[in-house]
Amino acid sequence: PYLGLSKIAERRRDFQRAKECLKAGITQSYCKPDEVSSSLDQGANPFLLQALGALEEKMGHLSEAEALYIEAVKSRPSHAAGWVSLAQLRTRRFRQGAAAGRVCYQTAERELKRAGKKPSSYVYTAWAALEYKKAGNAKKAKKLFESALKVDPKCSAALLQLGQLEADQENWSDAEKCFEQVLKCDQRNSRVMQAYAIMETRRPEGDSRKAIGLFERALLVNPRDAGVLQPYALYCADLGDIEMARELLERGTQVNKRHAPVWQAWGVLETRYGEPEVARDIFQQGIWACASLSGGQSGGHKCARLWQAWGVLEAREADYAAARRCFNRALDADNRNVATITAWTRMEETIGNYDESRHIFERCLKQFPPSSNEKIALWRSYEIMEKNAGNISAAQEIYRRSMGESFAVRDDADLVTDSVELKIEQQKQEKLLPPMTEVLKKSKEMEVSRWDASSMRGEVWLNDGSIEGKVPAAVLEKNKNKKKRSNASSNSPSVSDEEASR
């Protein structure tokens, strides 16, 4: 009952009441020391702990959410949902690398085996999504999706994401098979209909009537699904029916006021085909509707895309001061928003303000982990900007810096290519997997120091957590000359005090 009561309060956006219900349930479910041996759990109810963690994450309290997820898997180490939530928090919200999530999924797999339970398709599906979206390893992701489908051949989440992966790789027939397989078992799955329709819109020989039919079927299942209304409207706009697109987007904001992509799509539509004042009003209404309780003046993470689109509008209207204010707000809401960084630097480049563009690139590159997809994209944009400005030597230096970073930090798991090596790697991981206490250490996202490589006049990089550097040639030459002078003075004959007095 506690979980159900909290869900009702959460739907009313009474988060305080929802927390009280969950905390009451956790207090009632906590095991006493003499009951631990006879109980399945070693603490409070893991489902309630995980639900409270999800609520804290939704409210923007990420540290509290991580602590609750850790407590959930400590209470029941085989609790799959707790491990998945912890992995997704660390990789999506804390922006840690793929290894941080991978070790959570590997530990979940190990603990399920220890508990004598069958593997979890939920864990394999989330793990596959990490490997594909975060690590870029489509081959490994496919193997994990297949593992999920071996556990549960009707797992709609695995089939849906596998279909999306095949569509991304333009394997249209394989993607269609995945979507059709889900719809045979679940004819009311609007998520699959949406993905199927989007694939038809992207397919070279796709049927527009079939795509529209799939969108309409999804809306018959759930007329209040803004996630269907938004891509449907964009497709109508591509077909040239702007009024229909406008109606669908307006309907999306009415059925789900907190769906930021709908507000953004509507504002961009008005930017391109309507009046700037109407677009500004839509962006402002969207920010007010989507702002989180702990988002500050910028409204929080969801509002970043709206501020970015608003900034693009102001740049298009040549109001560069207003555009800078919008881009600043976007980065305040999400300091790793690549779309904002790219749009801002392009605006500065367009008006010839290259120094400001360089400053934005250098400042924002520090926010991303080395060799991440986002950072690689920013390095490339930075290099192209210098080429367009005619600074070939600067572009070559940026390329050298990006390649040096890529070689210095490399994920060993991505080197596994064929199935034999993958099997060996999995066996290694099973043996070398750190203990659960090590995995469950809280993240310490704190900057304690920063070095400016330019002030050191040399190359500086990280190697397994250690700071290494290359001594500049000028310094080496200086030290060499100093050593020669020192040796020369020590080998010269000494002069006695008596001779000196003469």
Short mmCIF file of C-alpha atoms in Angstrom, two decimals:
data_model
loop_
_atom_site.label_atom_id
_atom_site.label_comp_id
_atom_site.label_asym_id
_atom_site.label_seq_id
_atom_site.Cartn_x
_atom_site.Cartn_y
_atom_site.Cartn_z
CA PRO A 1 0.00 0.00 0.00
CA TYR A 2 2.86 2.42 0.70
CA LEU A 3 4.13 2.27 -2.87
CA GLY A 4 0.64 2.75 -4.30
CA LEU A 5 -0.08 5.72 -2.02
CA SER A 6 3.20 7.36 -3.00
CA LYS A 7 2.40 6.94 -6.71
CA ILE A 8 -0.98 8.62 -6.22
CA ALA A 9 0.67 11.54 -4.40
CA GLU A 10 3.37 11.78 -7.07
CA ARG A 11 0.76 12.05 -9.83
CA ARG A 12 -0.73 15.00 -7.92
CA ARG A 13 2.85 16.40 -7.78
CA ASP A 14 2.70 16.23 -3.98
CA PHE A 15 6.27 14.96 -3.70
CA GLN A 16 6.52 15.59 0.02
CA ARG A 17 3.52 13.34 0.70
CA ALA A 18 4.94 10.69 -1.66
CA LYS A 19 8.22 10.70 0.29
CA GLU A 20 6.39 10.41 3.59
CA CYS A 21 4.49 7.33 2.38
CA LEU A 22 7.66 5.62 1.18
CA LYS A 23 9.61 6.47 4.34
CA ALA A 24 6.78 5.09 6.48
CA GLY A 25 6.86 1.85 4.51
CA ILE A 26 10.65 1.64 4.78
CA THR A 27 10.48 2.11 8.54
CA GLN A 28 7.88 -0.64 8.87
CA SER A 29 9.82 -3.06 6.67
CA TYR A 30 13.22 -2.68 8.33
CA CYS A 31 14.63 -5.93 9.71
CA LYS A 32 15.79 -6.18 13.29
CA PRO A 33 19.27 -7.62 13.91
CA ASP A 34 17.87 -10.94 15.18
CA GLU A 35 15.60 -11.27 12.13
CA VAL A 36 18.27 -10.89 9.44
CA SER A 37 19.20 -14.55 9.33
CA SER A 38 15.61 -15.64 8.72
CA SER A 39 14.74 -12.87 6.27
CA LEU A 40 15.36 -12.63 2.56
CA ASP A 41 16.52 -9.03 2.91
CA GLN A 42 19.37 -7.67 5.00
CA GLY A 43 17.69 -4.32 5.62
CA ALA A 44 14.59 -2.42 4.55
CA ASN A 45 12.37 -3.36 1.62
CA PRO A 46 14.56 -2.87 -1.51
CA PHE A 47 11.56 -2.04 -3.71
CA LEU A 48 10.58 0.86 -1.46
CA LEU A 49 14.19 2.05 -1.21
CA GLN A 50 14.56 1.99 -4.99
CA ALA A 51 11.23 3.81 -5.45
CA LEU A 52 12.30 6.52 -2.98
CA GLY A 53 15.61 6.83 -4.84
CA ALA A 54 13.75 7.28 -8.14
CA LEU A 55 11.62 10.00 -6.52
CA GLU A 56 14.69 11.82 -5.19
CA GLU A 57 16.30 11.60 -8.63
CA LYS A 58 13.17 13.05 -10.21
CA MET A 59 13.34 15.96 -7.76
CA GLY A 60 17.01 16.58 -8.63
CA HIS A 61 18.48 15.23 -5.38
CA LEU A 62 21.05 13.00 -7.07
CA SER A 63 23.30 12.31 -4.10
CA GLU A 64 20.34 11.17 -1.97
CA ALA A 65 19.11 9.01 -4.86
CA GLU A 66 22.47 7.27 -5.19
CA ALA A 67 22.59 6.57 -1.45
CA LEU A 68 19.12 4.99 -1.57
CA TYR A 69 19.96 2.81 -4.59
CA ILE A 70 23.08 1.61 -2.78
CA GLU A 71 21.04 0.84 0.34
CA ALA A 72 18.54 -1.11 -1.81
CA VAL A 73 21.15 -3.44 -3.32
CA LYS A 74 22.86 -3.83 0.04
CA SER A 75 19.55 -4.95 1.50
CA ARG A 76 19.05 -7.45 -1.33
CA PRO A 77 22.13 -7.89 -3.55
CA SER A 78 20.06 -9.72 -6.19
CA HIS A 79 17.63 -6.79 -6.60
CA ALA A 80 17.94 -6.16 -10.36
CA ALA A 81 16.00 -2.87 -10.45
CA GLY A 82 18.32 -1.33 -7.85
CA TRP A 83 21.42 -2.16 -9.88
CA VAL A 84 19.89 -0.83 -13.10
CA SER A 85 18.81 2.42 -11.41
CA LEU A 86 22.28 2.87 -9.90
CA ALA A 87 24.02 2.26 -13.24
CA GLN A 88 21.72 4.65 -15.12
CA LEU A 89 22.11 7.37 -12.48
CA ARG A 90 25.90 7.22 -12.65
CA THR A 91 26.12 7.15 -16.45
CA ARG A 92 23.24 9.48 -17.38
CA ARG A 93 23.07 12.02 -14.57
CA PHE A 94 26.62 11.94 -13.16
CA ARG A 95 27.96 11.52 -16.74
CA GLN A 96 30.43 8.86 -15.70
CA GLY A 97 31.91 6.59 -18.35
CA ALA A 98 30.53 3.32 -19.65
CA ALA A 99 32.78 1.38 -17.25
CA ALA A 100 30.91 2.81 -14.24
CA GLY A 101 27.62 1.40 -15.50
CA ARG A 102 29.10 -1.82 -16.85
CA VAL A 103 30.49 -2.84 -13.47
CA CYS A 104 27.01 -2.41 -11.92
CA TYR A 105 25.44 -4.70 -14.52
CA GLN A 106 28.22 -7.27 -14.16
CA THR A 107 27.78 -7.27 -10.39
CA ALA A 108 24.01 -7.68 -10.78
CA GLU A 109 24.59 -10.67 -13.06
CA ARG A 110 26.98 -12.20 -10.51
CA GLU A 111 24.66 -11.63 -7.53
CA LEU A 112 21.70 -13.19 -9.36
CA LYS A 113 23.80 -16.31 -9.99
CA ARG A 114 24.85 -16.43 -6.33
CA ALA A 115 21.21 -16.16 -5.22
CA GLY A 116 20.28 -19.08 -7.48
CA LYS A 117 17.97 -16.94 -9.62
CA LYS A 118 17.68 -16.96 -13.39
CA PRO A 119 19.30 -14.07 -15.31
CA SER A 120 17.29 -10.88 -15.64
CA SER A 121 16.19 -9.70 -19.08
CA TYR A 122 15.79 -6.23 -17.54
CA VAL A 123 19.50 -6.12 -16.62
CA TYR A 124 20.62 -7.38 -20.03
CA THR A 125 18.39 -4.88 -21.86
CA ALA A 126 19.66 -1.90 -19.84
CA TRP A 127 23.25 -3.16 -20.22
CA ALA A 128 22.82 -3.45 -24.00
CA ALA A 129 21.51 0.11 -24.18
CA LEU A 130 24.62 1.28 -22.29
CA GLU A 131 26.98 -0.53 -24.66
CA TYR A 132 25.24 0.88 -27.73
CA LYS A 133 24.48 4.45 -26.69
CA LYS A 134 27.36 5.16 -24.31
CA ALA A 135 30.19 2.91 -25.54
CA GLY A 136 29.17 2.78 -29.20
CA ASN A 137 29.64 -0.99 -29.36
CA ALA A 138 26.71 -2.19 -31.47
CA LYS A 139 28.07 -5.74 -31.76
CA LYS A 140 28.22 -6.25 -28.01
CA ALA A 141 24.83 -4.59 -27.58
CA LYS A 142 23.26 -7.07 -30.01
CA LYS A 143 24.69 -10.00 -28.06
CA LEU A 144 23.25 -8.61 -24.84
CA PHE A 145 19.83 -8.08 -26.45
CA GLU A 146 19.97 -11.69 -27.60
CA SER A 147 20.79 -12.77 -24.04
CA ALA A 148 17.75 -10.84 -22.80
CA LEU A 149 15.54 -12.54 -25.39
CA LYS A 150 16.87 -15.97 -24.39
CA VAL A 151 15.67 -15.26 -20.85
CA ASP A 152 12.35 -13.80 -22.04
CA PRO A 153 11.56 -14.27 -25.76
CA LYS A 154 8.60 -11.85 -25.44
CA CYS A 155 10.56 -9.04 -23.75
CA SER A 156 9.07 -6.02 -25.54
CA ALA A 157 11.73 -3.59 -24.24
CA ALA A 158 14.57 -5.71 -25.68
CA LEU A 159 12.79 -6.20 -29.01
CA LEU A 160 11.95 -2.49 -29.24
CA GLN A 161 15.52 -1.34 -28.60
CA LEU A 162 16.98 -4.04 -30.84
CA GLY A 163 14.64 -2.84 -33.60
CA GLN A 164 15.79 0.75 -33.08
CA LEU A 165 19.43 -0.41 -33.25
CA GLU A 166 18.78 -2.25 -36.52
CA ALA A 167 16.99 0.81 -37.91
CA ASP A 168 19.95 3.04 -36.98
CA GLN A 169 22.20 0.69 -38.95
CA GLU A 170 19.68 0.74 -41.84
CA ASN A 171 18.86 -2.95 -41.48
CA TRP A 172 15.24 -2.15 -42.24
CA SER A 173 13.91 -5.70 -42.64
CA ASP A 174 15.47 -6.86 -39.35
CA ALA A 175 14.06 -3.83 -37.56
CA GLU A 176 10.61 -4.49 -39.02
CA LYS A 177 10.74 -8.11 -37.80
CA CYS A 178 11.49 -6.93 -34.26
CA PHE A 179 8.61 -4.46 -34.23
CA GLU A 180 6.16 -6.93 -35.78
CA GLN A 181 7.16 -9.57 -33.23
CA VAL A 182 6.23 -7.24 -30.37
CA LEU A 183 2.92 -6.24 -31.94
CA LYS A 184 1.94 -9.89 -32.34
CA CYS A 185 2.11 -10.32 -28.57
CA ASP A 186 1.09 -6.81 -27.54
CA GLN A 187 -1.10 -5.02 -30.09
CA ARG A 188 -1.56 -1.99 -27.81
CA ASN A 189 2.12 -1.13 -27.35
CA SER A 190 2.19 2.54 -28.41
CA ARG A 191 5.97 2.82 -27.89
CA VAL A 192 6.61 0.17 -30.53
CA MET A 193 4.10 1.73 -32.93
CA GLN A 194 5.87 5.07 -32.51
CA ALA A 195 9.32 3.55 -33.21
CA TYR A 196 7.91 1.57 -36.15
CA ALA A 197 6.37 4.73 -37.62
CA ILE A 198 9.59 6.72 -37.19
CA MET A 199 11.49 3.95 -38.99
CA GLU A 200 9.03 4.17 -41.89
CA THR A 201 9.61 7.94 -42.13
CA ARG A 202 13.38 7.39 -42.37
CA ARG A 203 13.29 4.41 -44.70
CA PRO A 204 14.20 5.31 -48.32
CA GLU A 205 11.32 3.25 -49.72
CA GLY A 206 9.10 3.94 -46.72
CA ASP A 207 5.33 4.27 -47.11
CA SER A 208 3.95 7.58 -45.81
CA ARG A 209 0.45 6.11 -45.47
CA LYS A 210 1.81 3.24 -43.40
CA ALA A 211 3.73 5.67 -41.15
CA ILE A 212 0.65 7.87 -40.62
CA GLY A 213 -1.45 4.76 -39.95
CA LEU A 214 0.99 3.63 -37.25
CA PHE A 215 0.95 7.07 -35.62
CA GLU A 216 -2.86 7.05 -35.63
CA ARG A 217 -2.97 3.53 -34.15
CA ALA A 218 -0.65 4.63 -31.35
CA LEU A 219 -2.90 7.62 -30.60
CA LEU A 220 -5.97 5.39 -30.52
CA VAL A 221 -4.24 3.35 -27.81
CA ASN A 222 -3.15 6.41 -25.85
CA PRO A 223 -4.56 9.77 -27.03
CA ARG A 224 -2.55 11.59 -24.34
CA ASP A 225 0.86 10.32 -25.46
CA ALA A 226 2.91 13.44 -26.22
CA GLY A 227 5.81 11.19 -27.23
CA VAL A 228 3.74 10.09 -30.25
CA LEU A 229 2.25 13.50 -31.04
CA GLN A 230 5.66 15.18 -31.32
CA PRO A 231 7.24 12.93 -34.04
CA TYR A 232 3.86 12.75 -35.83
CA ALA A 233 3.79 16.56 -36.00
CA LEU A 234 7.37 16.74 -37.26
CA TYR A 235 6.55 14.25 -40.01
CA CYS A 236 3.51 16.30 -41.05
CA ALA A 237 5.75 19.37 -41.22
CA ASP A 238 8.19 17.46 -43.45
CA LEU A 239 5.27 16.59 -45.73
CA GLY A 240 4.38 20.30 -45.91
CA ASP A 241 1.23 20.27 -43.73
CA ILE A 242 2.26 23.03 -41.29
CA GLU A 243 -1.22 23.64 -39.90
CA MET A 244 -1.67 19.97 -39.03
CA ALA A 245 1.77 19.94 -37.37
CA ARG A 246 0.86 23.03 -35.37
CA GLU A 247 -2.41 21.45 -34.18
CA LEU A 248 -0.69 18.22 -33.12
CA LEU A 249 2.01 20.08 -31.16
CA GLU A 250 -0.52 22.30 -29.43
CA ARG A 251 -2.48 19.21 -28.51
CA GLY A 252 0.71 17.65 -27.13
CA THR A 253 1.31 20.58 -24.79
CA GLN A 254 -2.27 20.31 -23.54
CA VAL A 255 -2.22 16.59 -22.77
CA ASN A 256 1.26 16.69 -21.20
CA LYS A 257 2.39 20.15 -20.13
CA ARG A 258 5.74 18.91 -18.80
CA HIS A 259 6.90 17.26 -22.04
CA ALA A 260 9.79 19.54 -23.04
CA PRO A 261 10.39 18.07 -26.54
CA VAL A 262 6.83 19.03 -27.58
CA TRP A 263 7.32 22.64 -26.44
CA GLN A 264 10.68 22.77 -28.22
CA ALA A 265 9.29 21.35 -31.47
CA TRP A 266 6.39 23.81 -31.42
CA GLY A 267 8.70 26.76 -30.78
CA VAL A 268 11.07 25.71 -33.56
CA LEU A 269 8.10 25.27 -35.93
CA GLU A 270 6.98 28.83 -35.22
CA THR A 271 10.57 30.05 -35.60
CA ARG A 272 10.73 28.62 -39.12
CA TYR A 273 7.18 29.15 -40.38
CA GLY A 274 5.57 31.63 -37.98
CA GLU A 275 6.29 34.82 -36.06
CA PRO A 276 9.26 35.29 -33.68
CA GLU A 277 7.05 36.74 -30.94
CA VAL A 278 4.82 33.65 -31.01
CA ALA A 279 7.89 31.40 -30.79
CA ARG A 280 9.27 33.40 -27.82
CA ASP A 281 5.96 33.07 -26.02
CA ILE A 282 5.93 29.29 -26.59
CA PHE A 283 9.48 28.88 -25.29
CA GLN A 284 8.64 30.91 -22.18
CA GLN A 285 5.47 28.91 -21.48
CA GLY A 286 7.41 25.67 -21.95
CA ILE A 287 10.10 26.74 -19.47
CA TRP A 288 7.48 27.67 -16.89
CA ALA A 289 5.68 24.35 -17.39
CA CYS A 290 8.80 22.12 -17.37
CA ALA A 291 10.78 23.85 -14.59
CA SER A 292 11.76 21.53 -11.75
CA LEU A 293 11.55 22.39 -8.06
CA SER A 294 15.33 22.50 -7.64
CA GLY A 295 16.15 23.93 -11.07
CA GLY A 296 16.88 27.51 -9.98
CA GLN A 297 16.33 30.39 -12.37
CA SER A 298 17.14 28.27 -15.42
CA GLY A 299 14.45 25.70 -14.59
CA GLY A 300 16.60 22.59 -14.42
CA HIS A 301 17.81 19.92 -16.80
CA LYS A 302 14.59 19.60 -18.85
CA CYS A 303 14.60 23.30 -19.74
CA ALA A 304 18.07 23.27 -21.32
CA ARG A 305 16.72 22.29 -24.76
CA LEU A 306 14.15 25.12 -24.60
CA TRP A 307 16.75 27.75 -23.70
CA GLN A 308 18.97 26.46 -26.52
CA ALA A 309 16.18 26.71 -29.11
CA TRP A 310 15.28 30.17 -27.84
CA GLY A 311 18.93 31.22 -28.23
CA VAL A 312 18.95 29.97 -31.83
CA LEU A 313 15.84 32.08 -32.47
CA GLU A 314 17.48 35.23 -31.06
CA ALA A 315 20.65 34.58 -33.08
CA ARG A 316 18.52 34.24 -36.19
CA GLU A 317 16.89 37.60 -35.36
CA ALA A 318 20.41 39.12 -34.91
CA ASP A 319 19.77 39.91 -31.22
CA TYR A 320 23.11 38.47 -30.12
CA ALA A 321 22.99 39.78 -26.55
CA ALA A 322 19.64 38.03 -25.97
CA ALA A 323 21.01 34.88 -27.64
CA ARG A 324 24.00 34.85 -25.27
CA ARG A 325 21.67 35.17 -22.29
CA CYS A 326 19.63 32.19 -23.52
CA PHE A 327 22.71 30.06 -24.18
CA ASN A 328 24.06 30.92 -20.75
CA ARG A 329 20.79 29.82 -19.17
CA ALA A 330 20.90 26.58 -21.16
CA LEU A 331 24.39 25.74 -19.90
CA ASP A 332 23.33 26.69 -16.39
CA ALA A 333 20.52 24.14 -16.66
CA ASP A 334 22.82 21.51 -18.25
CA ASN A 335 26.51 22.37 -18.45
CA ARG A 336 27.11 19.46 -20.85
CA ASN A 337 24.49 20.32 -23.44
CA VAL A 338 26.39 19.81 -26.70
CA ALA A 339 23.65 21.38 -28.85
CA THR A 340 23.94 24.63 -26.87
CA ILE A 341 27.74 24.71 -27.08
CA THR A 342 27.65 24.07 -30.84
CA ALA A 343 24.95 26.66 -31.52
CA TRP A 344 26.66 29.31 -29.39
CA THR A 345 30.10 28.83 -30.96
CA ARG A 346 28.61 28.88 -34.47
CA MET A 347 26.89 32.17 -33.72
CA GLU A 348 30.15 33.71 -32.49
CA GLU A 349 31.96 32.33 -35.53
CA THR A 350 29.33 33.80 -37.87
CA ILE A 351 29.79 37.31 -36.48
CA GLY A 352 33.59 36.94 -36.52
CA ASN A 353 34.03 36.69 -32.75
CA TYR A 354 36.55 33.83 -32.85
CA ASP A 355 38.18 34.59 -29.50
CA GLU A 356 34.84 34.20 -27.70
CA SER A 357 34.16 30.99 -29.61
CA ARG A 358 37.57 29.59 -28.57
CA HIS A 359 36.89 30.57 -24.97
CA ILE A 360 33.54 28.70 -25.00
CA PHE A 361 35.13 25.58 -26.50
CA GLU A 362 38.02 25.53 -24.01
CA ARG A 363 35.70 26.11 -21.05
CA CYS A 364 33.15 23.48 -22.06
CA LEU A 365 35.64 20.78 -23.08
CA LYS A 366 36.69 20.55 -19.43
CA GLN A 367 33.17 19.44 -18.49
CA PHE A 368 33.32 16.16 -20.45
CA PRO A 369 35.19 12.94 -19.62
CA PRO A 370 38.04 12.05 -22.00
CA SER A 371 37.17 10.13 -25.17
CA SER A 372 33.41 10.47 -24.63
CA ASN A 373 31.28 10.81 -27.77
CA GLU A 374 30.25 14.32 -26.77
CA LYS A 375 33.84 15.46 -26.29
CA ILE A 376 34.95 13.94 -29.58
CA ALA A 377 32.17 15.86 -31.34
CA LEU A 378 33.24 19.11 -29.67
CA TRP A 379 36.89 18.58 -30.63
CA ARG A 380 35.78 18.10 -34.22
CA SER A 381 33.63 21.26 -34.19
CA TYR A 382 36.53 23.21 -32.66
CA GLU A 383 38.90 21.96 -35.37
CA ILE A 384 36.44 22.85 -38.17
CA MET A 385 36.02 26.36 -36.75
CA GLU A 386 39.77 26.99 -36.89
CA LYS A 387 39.93 25.62 -40.46
CA ASN A 388 37.11 27.92 -41.52
CA ALA A 389 38.95 30.84 -39.92
CA GLY A 390 42.06 29.98 -41.96
CA ASN A 391 44.11 28.98 -38.90
CA ILE A 392 45.48 25.70 -40.26
CA SER A 393 48.21 25.42 -37.62
CA ALA A 394 45.68 25.96 -34.81
CA ALA A 395 43.39 23.33 -36.35
CA GLN A 396 46.29 20.86 -36.49
CA GLU A 397 47.12 21.58 -32.84
CA ILE A 398 43.50 20.91 -31.82
CA TYR A 399 43.54 17.65 -33.77
CA ARG A 400 46.81 16.65 -32.05
CA ARG A 401 45.32 17.41 -28.63
CA SER A 402 42.18 15.39 -29.32
CA MET A 403 44.14 12.40 -30.63
CA GLY A 404 46.55 12.55 -27.70
CA GLU A 405 43.63 12.39 -25.31
CA SER A 406 42.02 9.50 -27.19
CA PHE A 407 45.20 7.44 -27.06
CA ALA A 408 45.84 8.26 -23.41
CA VAL A 409 42.40 7.11 -22.21
CA ARG A 410 41.09 3.93 -23.80
CA ASP A 411 38.41 1.53 -22.71
CA ASP A 412 39.84 -1.99 -22.93
CA ALA A 413 36.40 -3.51 -23.32
CA ASP A 414 35.93 -1.79 -26.66
CA LEU A 415 38.96 -3.60 -28.08
CA VAL A 416 37.12 -6.93 -27.99
CA THR A 417 35.85 -7.63 -31.49
CA ASP A 418 35.29 -11.29 -32.17
CA SER A 419 33.32 -13.82 -30.14
CA VAL A 420 36.36 -15.76 -28.88
CA GLU A 421 37.96 -12.66 -27.43
CA LEU A 422 34.61 -11.61 -26.00
CA LYS A 423 34.28 -14.94 -24.19
CA ILE A 424 37.79 -14.63 -22.75
CA GLU A 425 37.07 -11.07 -21.69
CA GLN A 426 33.86 -12.11 -19.94
CA GLN A 427 35.76 -14.81 -18.03
CA LYS A 428 38.36 -12.26 -17.02
CA GLN A 429 35.69 -9.84 -15.88
CA GLU A 430 34.07 -12.56 -13.80
CA LYS A 431 37.37 -13.25 -12.03
CA LEU A 432 38.56 -9.68 -11.77
CA LEU A 433 35.19 -8.11 -10.94
CA PRO A 434 35.66 -5.94 -7.83
CA PRO A 435 33.80 -6.87 -4.64
CA MET A 436 30.35 -5.39 -4.12
CA THR A 437 31.60 -3.05 -1.37
CA GLU A 438 33.96 -1.44 -3.89
CA VAL A 439 31.22 -1.03 -6.51
CA LEU A 440 28.85 0.54 -4.00
CA LYS A 441 31.18 3.32 -2.90
CA LYS A 442 29.43 6.66 -3.31
CA SER A 443 30.50 8.81 -6.22
CA LYS A 444 32.69 11.74 -5.27
CA GLU A 445 31.96 14.29 -7.97
CA MET A 446 34.25 17.06 -6.68
CA GLU A 447 36.97 19.05 -8.40
CA VAL A 448 39.90 19.45 -6.04
CA SER A 449 42.48 20.91 -8.41
CA ARG A 450 43.02 21.92 -11.99
CA TRP A 451 46.17 22.40 -14.03
CA ASP A 452 46.50 24.67 -17.01
CA ALA A 453 48.60 22.84 -19.59
CA SER A 454 49.44 26.09 -21.38
CA SER A 455 51.12 27.51 -18.26
CA MET A 456 53.30 24.41 -18.05
CA ARG A 457 54.42 24.85 -21.65
CA GLY A 458 54.21 21.12 -22.31
CA GLU A 459 51.88 18.21 -22.82
CA VAL A 460 50.01 16.94 -19.77
CA TRP A 461 47.68 13.92 -19.60
CA LEU A 462 46.10 11.40 -17.25
CA ASN A 463 47.29 7.77 -17.17
CA ASP A 464 45.25 5.48 -14.87
CA GLY A 465 44.59 8.38 -12.52
CA SER A 466 48.22 9.58 -12.46
CA ILE A 467 49.21 12.93 -13.95
CA GLU A 468 52.01 12.56 -16.49
CA GLY A 469 53.69 15.08 -18.73
CA LYS A 470 56.29 15.62 -21.41
CA VAL A 471 59.11 18.00 -20.49
CA PRO A 472 59.44 20.73 -23.16
CA ALA A 473 62.56 20.64 -25.34
CA ALA A 474 63.62 24.14 -24.23
CA VAL A 475 63.61 23.08 -20.57
CA LEU A 476 65.60 19.93 -21.38
CA GLU A 477 68.20 22.02 -23.22
CA LYS A 478 68.38 24.47 -20.32
CA ASN A 479 68.90 21.68 -17.78
CA LYS A 480 71.51 20.10 -20.03
CA ASN A 481 73.50 23.36 -20.26
CA LYS A 482 73.25 23.88 -16.51
CA LYS A 483 74.60 20.37 -15.89
CA LYS A 484 77.53 21.01 -18.27
CA ARG A 485 78.45 24.22 -16.45
CA SER A 486 78.25 22.44 -13.11
CA ASN A 487 80.54 19.63 -14.30
CA ALA A 488 83.00 22.11 -15.76
CA SER A 489 83.26 24.06 -12.51
CA SER A 490 83.75 20.89 -10.44
CA ASN A 491 86.56 19.63 -12.77
CA SER A 492 88.50 22.93 -12.82
CA PRO A 493 91.59 23.18 -10.47
CA SER A 494 90.84 24.82 -7.13
CA VAL A 495 92.72 27.92 -5.98
CA SER A 496 94.15 27.94 -2.43
CA ASP A 497 93.56 30.81 -0.01
CA GLU A 498 97.26 31.60 0.01
CA GLU A 499 97.43 31.93 -3.78
CA ALA A 500 94.31 34.00 -3.78
CA SER A 501 95.82 36.42 -1.26
CA ARG A 502 98.91 36.89 -3.43
#
